[in-house]
mmCIF file of C-alpha atoms in Angstrom:
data_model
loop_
_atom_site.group_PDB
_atom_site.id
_atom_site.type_symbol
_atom_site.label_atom_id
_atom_site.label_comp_id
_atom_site.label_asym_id
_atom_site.label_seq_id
_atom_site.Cartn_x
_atom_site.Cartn_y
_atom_site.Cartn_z
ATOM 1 C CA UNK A 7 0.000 0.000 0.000
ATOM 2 C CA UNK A 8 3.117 2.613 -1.015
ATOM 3 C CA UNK A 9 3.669 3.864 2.269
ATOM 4 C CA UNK A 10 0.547 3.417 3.960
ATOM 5 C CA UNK A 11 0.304 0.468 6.330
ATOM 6 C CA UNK A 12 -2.918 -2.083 6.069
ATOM 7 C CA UNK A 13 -5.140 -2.531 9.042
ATOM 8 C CA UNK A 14 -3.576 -6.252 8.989
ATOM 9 C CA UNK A 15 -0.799 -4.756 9.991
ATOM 10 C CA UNK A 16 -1.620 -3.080 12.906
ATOM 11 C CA UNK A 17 -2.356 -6.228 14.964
ATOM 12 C CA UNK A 18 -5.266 -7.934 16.238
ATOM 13 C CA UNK A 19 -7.960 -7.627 19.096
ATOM 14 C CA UNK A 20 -7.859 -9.858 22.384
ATOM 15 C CA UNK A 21 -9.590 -12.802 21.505
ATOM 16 C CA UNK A 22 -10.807 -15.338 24.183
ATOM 17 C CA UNK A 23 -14.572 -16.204 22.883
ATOM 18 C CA UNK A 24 -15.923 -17.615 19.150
ATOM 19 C CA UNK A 25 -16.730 -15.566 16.614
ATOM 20 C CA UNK A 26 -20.285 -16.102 15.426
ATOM 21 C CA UNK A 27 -20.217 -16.296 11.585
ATOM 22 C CA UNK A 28 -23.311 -15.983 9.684
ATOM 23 C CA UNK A 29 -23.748 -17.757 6.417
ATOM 24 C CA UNK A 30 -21.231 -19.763 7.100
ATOM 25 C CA UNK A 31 -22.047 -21.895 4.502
ATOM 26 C CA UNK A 32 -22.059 -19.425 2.011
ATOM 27 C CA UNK A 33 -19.896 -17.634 -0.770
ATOM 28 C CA UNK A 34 -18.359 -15.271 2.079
ATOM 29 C CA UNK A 35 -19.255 -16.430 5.143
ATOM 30 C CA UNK A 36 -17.569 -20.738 4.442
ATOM 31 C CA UNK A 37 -14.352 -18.392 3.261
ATOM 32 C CA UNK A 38 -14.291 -16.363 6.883
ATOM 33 C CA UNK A 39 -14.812 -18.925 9.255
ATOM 34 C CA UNK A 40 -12.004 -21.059 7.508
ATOM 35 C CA UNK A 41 -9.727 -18.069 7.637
ATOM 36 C CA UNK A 42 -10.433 -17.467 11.472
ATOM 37 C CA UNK A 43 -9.521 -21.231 12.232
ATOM 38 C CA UNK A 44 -6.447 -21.257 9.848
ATOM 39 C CA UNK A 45 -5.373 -18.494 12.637
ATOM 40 C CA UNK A 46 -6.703 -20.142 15.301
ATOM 41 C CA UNK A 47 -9.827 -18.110 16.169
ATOM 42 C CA UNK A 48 -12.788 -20.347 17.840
ATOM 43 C CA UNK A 49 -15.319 -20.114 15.196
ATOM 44 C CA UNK A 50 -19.303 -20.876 15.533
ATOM 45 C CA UNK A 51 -20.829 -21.482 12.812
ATOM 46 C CA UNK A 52 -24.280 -19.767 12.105
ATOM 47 C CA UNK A 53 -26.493 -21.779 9.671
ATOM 48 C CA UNK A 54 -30.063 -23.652 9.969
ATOM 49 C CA UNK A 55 -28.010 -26.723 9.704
ATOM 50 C CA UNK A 56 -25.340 -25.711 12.664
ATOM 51 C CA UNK A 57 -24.819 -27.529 15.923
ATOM 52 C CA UNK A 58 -26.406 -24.419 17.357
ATOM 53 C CA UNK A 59 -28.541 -23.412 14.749
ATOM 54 C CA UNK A 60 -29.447 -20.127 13.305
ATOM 55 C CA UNK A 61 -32.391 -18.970 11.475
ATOM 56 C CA UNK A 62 -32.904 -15.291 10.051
ATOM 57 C CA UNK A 63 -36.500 -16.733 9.861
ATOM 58 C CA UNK A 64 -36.736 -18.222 13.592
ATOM 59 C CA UNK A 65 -35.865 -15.443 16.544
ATOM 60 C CA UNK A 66 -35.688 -18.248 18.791
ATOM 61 C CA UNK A 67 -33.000 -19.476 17.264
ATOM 62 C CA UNK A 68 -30.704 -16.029 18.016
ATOM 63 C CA UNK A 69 -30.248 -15.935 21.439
ATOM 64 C CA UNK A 70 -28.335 -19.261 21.815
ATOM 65 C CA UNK A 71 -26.677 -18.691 18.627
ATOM 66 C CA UNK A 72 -25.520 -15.038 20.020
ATOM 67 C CA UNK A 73 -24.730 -16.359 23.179
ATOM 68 C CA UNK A 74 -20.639 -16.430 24.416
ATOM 69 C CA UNK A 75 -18.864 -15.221 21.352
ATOM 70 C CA UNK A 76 -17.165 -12.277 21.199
ATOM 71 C CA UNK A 77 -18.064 -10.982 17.791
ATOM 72 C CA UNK A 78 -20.342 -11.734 14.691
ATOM 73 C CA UNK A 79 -19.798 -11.462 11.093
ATOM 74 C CA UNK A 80 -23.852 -10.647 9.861
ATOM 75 C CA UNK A 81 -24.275 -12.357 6.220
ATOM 76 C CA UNK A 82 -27.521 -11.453 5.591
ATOM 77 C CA UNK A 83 -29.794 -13.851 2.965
ATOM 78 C CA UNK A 84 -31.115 -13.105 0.452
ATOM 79 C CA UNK A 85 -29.890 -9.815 0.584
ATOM 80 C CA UNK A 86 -30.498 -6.168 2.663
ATOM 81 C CA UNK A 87 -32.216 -4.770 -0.275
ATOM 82 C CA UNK A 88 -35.443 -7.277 0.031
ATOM 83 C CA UNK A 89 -38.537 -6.178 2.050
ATOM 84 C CA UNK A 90 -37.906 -6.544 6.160
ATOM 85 C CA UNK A 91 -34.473 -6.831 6.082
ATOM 86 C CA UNK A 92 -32.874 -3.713 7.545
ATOM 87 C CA UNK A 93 -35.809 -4.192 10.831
ATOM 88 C CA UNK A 94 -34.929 -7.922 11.013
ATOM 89 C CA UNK A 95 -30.816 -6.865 10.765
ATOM 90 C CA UNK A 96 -31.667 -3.814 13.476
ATOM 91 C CA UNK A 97 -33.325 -6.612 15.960
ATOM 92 C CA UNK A 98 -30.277 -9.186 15.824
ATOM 93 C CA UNK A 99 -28.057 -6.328 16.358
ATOM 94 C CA UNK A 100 -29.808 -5.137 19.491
ATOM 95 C CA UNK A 101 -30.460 -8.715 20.239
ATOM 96 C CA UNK A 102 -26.272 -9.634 20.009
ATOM 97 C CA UNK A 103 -25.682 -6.209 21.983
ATOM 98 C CA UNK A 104 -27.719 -7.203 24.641
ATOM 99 C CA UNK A 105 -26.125 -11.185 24.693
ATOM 100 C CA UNK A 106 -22.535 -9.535 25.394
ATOM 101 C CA UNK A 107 -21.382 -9.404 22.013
ATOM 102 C CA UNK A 108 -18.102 -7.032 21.781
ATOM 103 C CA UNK A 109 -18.196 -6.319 17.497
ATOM 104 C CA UNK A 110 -20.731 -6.388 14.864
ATOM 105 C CA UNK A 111 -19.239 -6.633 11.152
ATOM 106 C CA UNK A 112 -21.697 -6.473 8.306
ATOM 107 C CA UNK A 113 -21.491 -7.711 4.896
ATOM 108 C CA UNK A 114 -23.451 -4.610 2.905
ATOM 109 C CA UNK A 115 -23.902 -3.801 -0.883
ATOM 110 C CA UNK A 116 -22.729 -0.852 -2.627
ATOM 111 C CA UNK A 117 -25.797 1.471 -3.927
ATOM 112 C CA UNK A 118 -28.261 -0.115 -2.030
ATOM 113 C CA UNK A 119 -30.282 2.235 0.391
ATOM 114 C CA UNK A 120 -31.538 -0.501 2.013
ATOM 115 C CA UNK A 121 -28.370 -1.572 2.854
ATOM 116 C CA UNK A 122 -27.221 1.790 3.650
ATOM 117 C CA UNK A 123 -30.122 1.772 6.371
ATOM 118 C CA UNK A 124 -28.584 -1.932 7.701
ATOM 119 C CA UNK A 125 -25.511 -0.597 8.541
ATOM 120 C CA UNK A 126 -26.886 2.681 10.253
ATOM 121 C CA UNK A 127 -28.610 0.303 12.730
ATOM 122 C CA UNK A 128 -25.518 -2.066 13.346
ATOM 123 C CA UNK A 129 -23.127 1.645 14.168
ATOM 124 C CA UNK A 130 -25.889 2.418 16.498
ATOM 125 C CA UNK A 131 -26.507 -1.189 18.454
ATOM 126 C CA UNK A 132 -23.683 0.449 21.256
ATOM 127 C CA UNK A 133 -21.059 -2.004 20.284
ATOM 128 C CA UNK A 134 -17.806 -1.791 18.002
ATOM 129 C CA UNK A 135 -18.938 -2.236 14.549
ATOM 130 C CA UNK A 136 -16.987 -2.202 11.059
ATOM 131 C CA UNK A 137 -19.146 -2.397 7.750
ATOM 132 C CA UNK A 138 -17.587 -4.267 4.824
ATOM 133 C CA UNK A 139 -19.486 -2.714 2.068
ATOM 134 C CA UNK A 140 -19.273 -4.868 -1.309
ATOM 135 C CA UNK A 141 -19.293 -4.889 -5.147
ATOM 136 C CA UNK A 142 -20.305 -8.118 -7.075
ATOM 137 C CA UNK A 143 -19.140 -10.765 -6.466
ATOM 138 C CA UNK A 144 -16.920 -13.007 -8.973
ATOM 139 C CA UNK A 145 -18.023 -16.002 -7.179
ATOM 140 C CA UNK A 146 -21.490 -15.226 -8.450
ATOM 141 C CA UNK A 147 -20.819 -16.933 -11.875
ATOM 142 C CA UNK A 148 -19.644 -20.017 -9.999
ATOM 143 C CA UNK A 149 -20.945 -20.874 -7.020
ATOM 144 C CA UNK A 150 -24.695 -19.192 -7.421
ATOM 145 C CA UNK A 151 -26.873 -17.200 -9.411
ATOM 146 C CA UNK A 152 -25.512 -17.353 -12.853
ATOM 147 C CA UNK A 153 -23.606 -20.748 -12.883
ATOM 148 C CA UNK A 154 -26.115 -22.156 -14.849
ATOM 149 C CA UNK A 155 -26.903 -19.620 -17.447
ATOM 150 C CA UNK A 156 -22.902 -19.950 -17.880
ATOM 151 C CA UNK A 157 -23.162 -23.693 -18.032
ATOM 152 C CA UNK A 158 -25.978 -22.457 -20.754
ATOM 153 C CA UNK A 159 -23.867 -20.545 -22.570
ATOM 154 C CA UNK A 160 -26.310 -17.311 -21.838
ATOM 155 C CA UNK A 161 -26.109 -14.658 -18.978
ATOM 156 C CA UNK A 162 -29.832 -13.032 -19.447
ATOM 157 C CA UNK A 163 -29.979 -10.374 -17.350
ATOM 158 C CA UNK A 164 -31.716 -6.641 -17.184
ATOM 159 C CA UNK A 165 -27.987 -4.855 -16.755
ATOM 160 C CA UNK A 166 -27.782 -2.992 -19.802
ATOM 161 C CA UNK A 167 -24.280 -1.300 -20.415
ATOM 162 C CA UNK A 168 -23.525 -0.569 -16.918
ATOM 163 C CA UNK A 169 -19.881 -1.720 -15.343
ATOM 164 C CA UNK A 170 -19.449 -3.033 -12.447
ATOM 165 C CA UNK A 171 -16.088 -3.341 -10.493
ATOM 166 C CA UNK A 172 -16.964 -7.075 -9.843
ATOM 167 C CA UNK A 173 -14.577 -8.103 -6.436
ATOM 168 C CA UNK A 174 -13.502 -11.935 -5.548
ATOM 169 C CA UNK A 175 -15.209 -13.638 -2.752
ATOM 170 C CA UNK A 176 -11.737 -14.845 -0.611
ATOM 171 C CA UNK A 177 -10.879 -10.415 -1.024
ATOM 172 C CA UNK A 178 -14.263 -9.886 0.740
ATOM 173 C CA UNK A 179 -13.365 -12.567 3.024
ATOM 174 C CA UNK A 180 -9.839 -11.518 4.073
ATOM 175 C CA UNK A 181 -11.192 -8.068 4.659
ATOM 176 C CA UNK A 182 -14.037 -9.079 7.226
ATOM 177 C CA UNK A 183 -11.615 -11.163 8.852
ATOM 178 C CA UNK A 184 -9.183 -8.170 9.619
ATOM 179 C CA UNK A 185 -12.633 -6.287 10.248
ATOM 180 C CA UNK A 186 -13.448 -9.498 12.814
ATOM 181 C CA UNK A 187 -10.157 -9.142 14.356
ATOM 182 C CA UNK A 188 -8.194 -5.724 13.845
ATOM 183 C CA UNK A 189 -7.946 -3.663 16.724
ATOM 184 C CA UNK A 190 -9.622 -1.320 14.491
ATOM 185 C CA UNK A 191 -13.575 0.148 14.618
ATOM 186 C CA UNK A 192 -15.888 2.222 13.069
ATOM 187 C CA UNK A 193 -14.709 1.486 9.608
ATOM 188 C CA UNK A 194 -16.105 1.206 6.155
ATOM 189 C CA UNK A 195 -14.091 -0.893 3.807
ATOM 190 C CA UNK A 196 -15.951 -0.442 0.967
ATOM 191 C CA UNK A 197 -13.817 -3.568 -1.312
ATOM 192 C CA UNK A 198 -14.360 -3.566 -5.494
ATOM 193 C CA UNK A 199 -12.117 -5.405 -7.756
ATOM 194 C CA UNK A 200 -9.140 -3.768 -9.612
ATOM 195 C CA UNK A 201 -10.966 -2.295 -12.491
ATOM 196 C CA UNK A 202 -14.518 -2.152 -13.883
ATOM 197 C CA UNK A 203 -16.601 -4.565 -16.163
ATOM 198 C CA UNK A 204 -19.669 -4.567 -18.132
ATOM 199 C CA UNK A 205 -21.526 -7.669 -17.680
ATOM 200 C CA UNK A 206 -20.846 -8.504 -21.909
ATOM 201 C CA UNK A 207 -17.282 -7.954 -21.117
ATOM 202 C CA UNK A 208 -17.504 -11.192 -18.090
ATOM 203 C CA UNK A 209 -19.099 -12.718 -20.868
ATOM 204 C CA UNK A 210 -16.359 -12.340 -23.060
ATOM 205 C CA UNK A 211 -13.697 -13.162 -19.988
ATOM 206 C CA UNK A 212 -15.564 -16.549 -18.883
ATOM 207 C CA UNK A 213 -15.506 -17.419 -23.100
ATOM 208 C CA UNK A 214 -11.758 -16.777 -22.961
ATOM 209 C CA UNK A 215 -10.995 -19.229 -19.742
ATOM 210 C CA UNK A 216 -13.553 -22.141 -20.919
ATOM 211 C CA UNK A 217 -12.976 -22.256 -24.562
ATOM 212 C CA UNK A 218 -16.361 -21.893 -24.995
ATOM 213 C CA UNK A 219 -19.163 -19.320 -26.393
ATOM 214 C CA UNK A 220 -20.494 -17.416 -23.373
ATOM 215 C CA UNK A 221 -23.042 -14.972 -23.943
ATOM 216 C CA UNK A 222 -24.949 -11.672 -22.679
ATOM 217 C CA UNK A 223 -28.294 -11.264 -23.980
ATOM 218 C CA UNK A 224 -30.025 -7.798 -22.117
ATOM 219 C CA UNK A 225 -33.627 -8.171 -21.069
ATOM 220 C CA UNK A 226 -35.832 -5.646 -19.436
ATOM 221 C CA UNK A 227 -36.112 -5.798 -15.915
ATOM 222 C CA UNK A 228 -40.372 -6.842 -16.404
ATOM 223 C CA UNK A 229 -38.888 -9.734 -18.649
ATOM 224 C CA UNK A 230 -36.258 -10.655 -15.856
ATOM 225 C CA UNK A 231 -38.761 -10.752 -13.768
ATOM 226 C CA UNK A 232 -41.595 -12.799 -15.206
ATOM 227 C CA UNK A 233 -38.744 -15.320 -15.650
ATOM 228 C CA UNK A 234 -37.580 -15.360 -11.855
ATOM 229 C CA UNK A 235 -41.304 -15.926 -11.158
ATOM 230 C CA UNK A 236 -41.316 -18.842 -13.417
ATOM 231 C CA UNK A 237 -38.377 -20.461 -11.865
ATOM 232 C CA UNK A 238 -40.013 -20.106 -8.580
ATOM 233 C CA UNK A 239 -37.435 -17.166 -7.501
ATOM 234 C CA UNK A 240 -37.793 -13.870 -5.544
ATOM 235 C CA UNK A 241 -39.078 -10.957 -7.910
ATOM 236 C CA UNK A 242 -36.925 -8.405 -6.490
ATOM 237 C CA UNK A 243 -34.052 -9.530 -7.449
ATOM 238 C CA UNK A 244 -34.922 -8.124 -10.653
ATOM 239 C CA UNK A 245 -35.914 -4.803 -9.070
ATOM 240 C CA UNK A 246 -32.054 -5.119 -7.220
ATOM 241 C CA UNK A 247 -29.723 -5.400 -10.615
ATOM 242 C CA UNK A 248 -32.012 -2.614 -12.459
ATOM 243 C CA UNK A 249 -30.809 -0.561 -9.188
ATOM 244 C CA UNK A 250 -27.365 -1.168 -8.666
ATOM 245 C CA UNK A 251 -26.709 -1.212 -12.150
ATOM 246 C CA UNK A 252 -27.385 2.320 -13.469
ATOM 247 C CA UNK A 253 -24.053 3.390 -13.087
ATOM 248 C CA UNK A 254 -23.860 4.410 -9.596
ATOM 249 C CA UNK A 255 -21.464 2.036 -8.539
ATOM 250 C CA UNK A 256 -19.042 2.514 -11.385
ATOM 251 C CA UNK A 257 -16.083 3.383 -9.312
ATOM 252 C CA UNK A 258 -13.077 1.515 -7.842
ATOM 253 C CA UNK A 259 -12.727 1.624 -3.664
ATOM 254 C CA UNK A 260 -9.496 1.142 -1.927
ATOM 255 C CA UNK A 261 -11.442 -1.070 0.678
ATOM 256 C CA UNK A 262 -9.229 -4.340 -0.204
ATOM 257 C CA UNK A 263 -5.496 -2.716 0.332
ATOM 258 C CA UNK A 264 -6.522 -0.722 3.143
ATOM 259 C CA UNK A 265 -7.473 -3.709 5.000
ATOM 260 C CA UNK A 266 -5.117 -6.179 3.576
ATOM 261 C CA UNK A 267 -2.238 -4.450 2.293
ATOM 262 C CA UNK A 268 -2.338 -5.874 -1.446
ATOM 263 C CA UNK A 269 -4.216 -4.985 -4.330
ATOM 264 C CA UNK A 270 -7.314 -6.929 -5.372
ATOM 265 C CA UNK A 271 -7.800 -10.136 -7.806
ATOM 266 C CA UNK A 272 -8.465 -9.626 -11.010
ATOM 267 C CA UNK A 273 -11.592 -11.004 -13.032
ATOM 268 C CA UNK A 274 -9.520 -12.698 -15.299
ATOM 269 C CA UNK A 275 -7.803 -14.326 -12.849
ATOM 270 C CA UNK A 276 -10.623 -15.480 -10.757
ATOM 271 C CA UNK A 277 -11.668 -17.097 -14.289
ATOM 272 C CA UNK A 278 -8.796 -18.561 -15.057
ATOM 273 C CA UNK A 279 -8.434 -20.438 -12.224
ATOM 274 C CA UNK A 280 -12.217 -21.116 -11.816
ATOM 275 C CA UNK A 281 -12.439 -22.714 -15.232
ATOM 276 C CA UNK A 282 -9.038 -25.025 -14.094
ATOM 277 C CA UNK A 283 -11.209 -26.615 -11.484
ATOM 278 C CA UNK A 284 -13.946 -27.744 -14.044
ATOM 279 C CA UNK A 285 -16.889 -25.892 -12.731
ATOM 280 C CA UNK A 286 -17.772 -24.882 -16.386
ATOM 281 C CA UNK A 287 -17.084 -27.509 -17.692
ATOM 282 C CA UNK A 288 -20.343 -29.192 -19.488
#
């Protein structure tokens, strides 16, 4: 970071109770808990399928899942732009406060004002807090969403022209973990990838790693969402990409080195070495 130091640098907080991560089966939240135990943090994992189970959709389920740690890294699903989620994110805050809990990191999303309003409640639950406020993820063509429409050959979505500086998942994750752990609070690490992408231009990237013809075909965001509702899917997510997608987040953030000290993965290497692993592979 040139002369700058990173905030993994600096150190890391007293640690002497688990670290609740939520999601911790998912894109970020799998990639955080492994990092705390590679450096020996006591991790609890927060998923309906736990040993203590947690539920975003059963209260009863917080307290025990709140109960002893020392901090929580809140993975909200589907996502802090859908209906209820920035009342349900204020209760578990208050909720965790209450329980003991010393730090509250959120996972947000750039643009969102939904998610803008989940983060104001987390700063104000009376705790230390650090927000780690994200682009798109890479892992999104891979691991969710859109692996099968690349598996199809066709990413249909209501995006238009607008670039995105699309960020890998284990950048997000090594950034809440110093957020988890750094002696630092208050903080917005707002963490993009290197440089920004239409979504034709991934498109042209995954076609490039596979060997194979990979498509963008732009809908309208009524046509995106008829098809969500025929696959049985939430409607707004369509009403989310036609959002975040009309240019406002077409800037780079610094979010990435400040934390870590070294500069983000690239898209085309996040492709190249997806596609090695056979994920695309059909």
């Amino acid at each position: 970071m040139n002369e700058l130091q990173s905030d993994s640098a600096v150190g890391r907080m007293s640690i002497s109770r688990p670290v609740l991560v939520l999601g911790a089966t998912g894109k970020t939240g799998r990639r955080v808990a492994e990092r705390l135990r590679a450096q020996g943090v006591p991790v609890r994992r927060g998923s309906r399928s736990a040993a203590t189970p947690f539920d975003w959709d059963r209260r009863e389920t917080w307290e025990a899942a709140v109960s002893g740690v020392q901090a929580v890294y809140i993975s909200y699903f589907p996502d802090l732009a859908f209906p209820g989620a920035t009342a349900t994110v204020q209760d578990f805050a208050a909720r965790a406060a209450a329980s003991g809990v010393q730090r509250l990191v959120l996972l947000s999303g750039r643009g969102e004002e939904a998610a803008r309003a989940a983060e104001r409640s987390v700063a104000a639950a009376g705790v230390e807090w650090n927000i780690v406020r994200s682009a798109f993820f890479d892992q999104n063509f891979s691991e969710s969403f859109f692996l099968e429409s690349v598996l199809e050959g066709e990413i249909v979505l209501p995006t238009g022209q607008a670039a995105e500086p699309f960020v890998d998942a284990d950048d997000i994750a090594d950034t809440a973990v110093v957020a988890l752990t750094g002696p630092r609070t208050g903080q917005i690490y707002e963490v993009t990838g290197p440089r920004l992408l239409t979504f034709a231009q991934v498109a042209e990237e995954l076609s490039a790693a596979t060997g194979r013809t990979i498509t963008y075909v732009q809908v309208t965001g009524d046509e995106y969402r008829a098809a969500l509702a025929a696959q049985g899917l939430p409607e707004d997510f369509a009403d989310l990409f036609t959002s975040i997608t009309d240019g406002r987040n077409a800037y780079l953030c610094d979010g990435v080195q400040t934390a870590t000290g070294r500069p983000p993965r690239d898209f085309t290497e996040y492709a190249r070495l997806t596609a090695a692993t056979g994920i695309w592979n059909t």
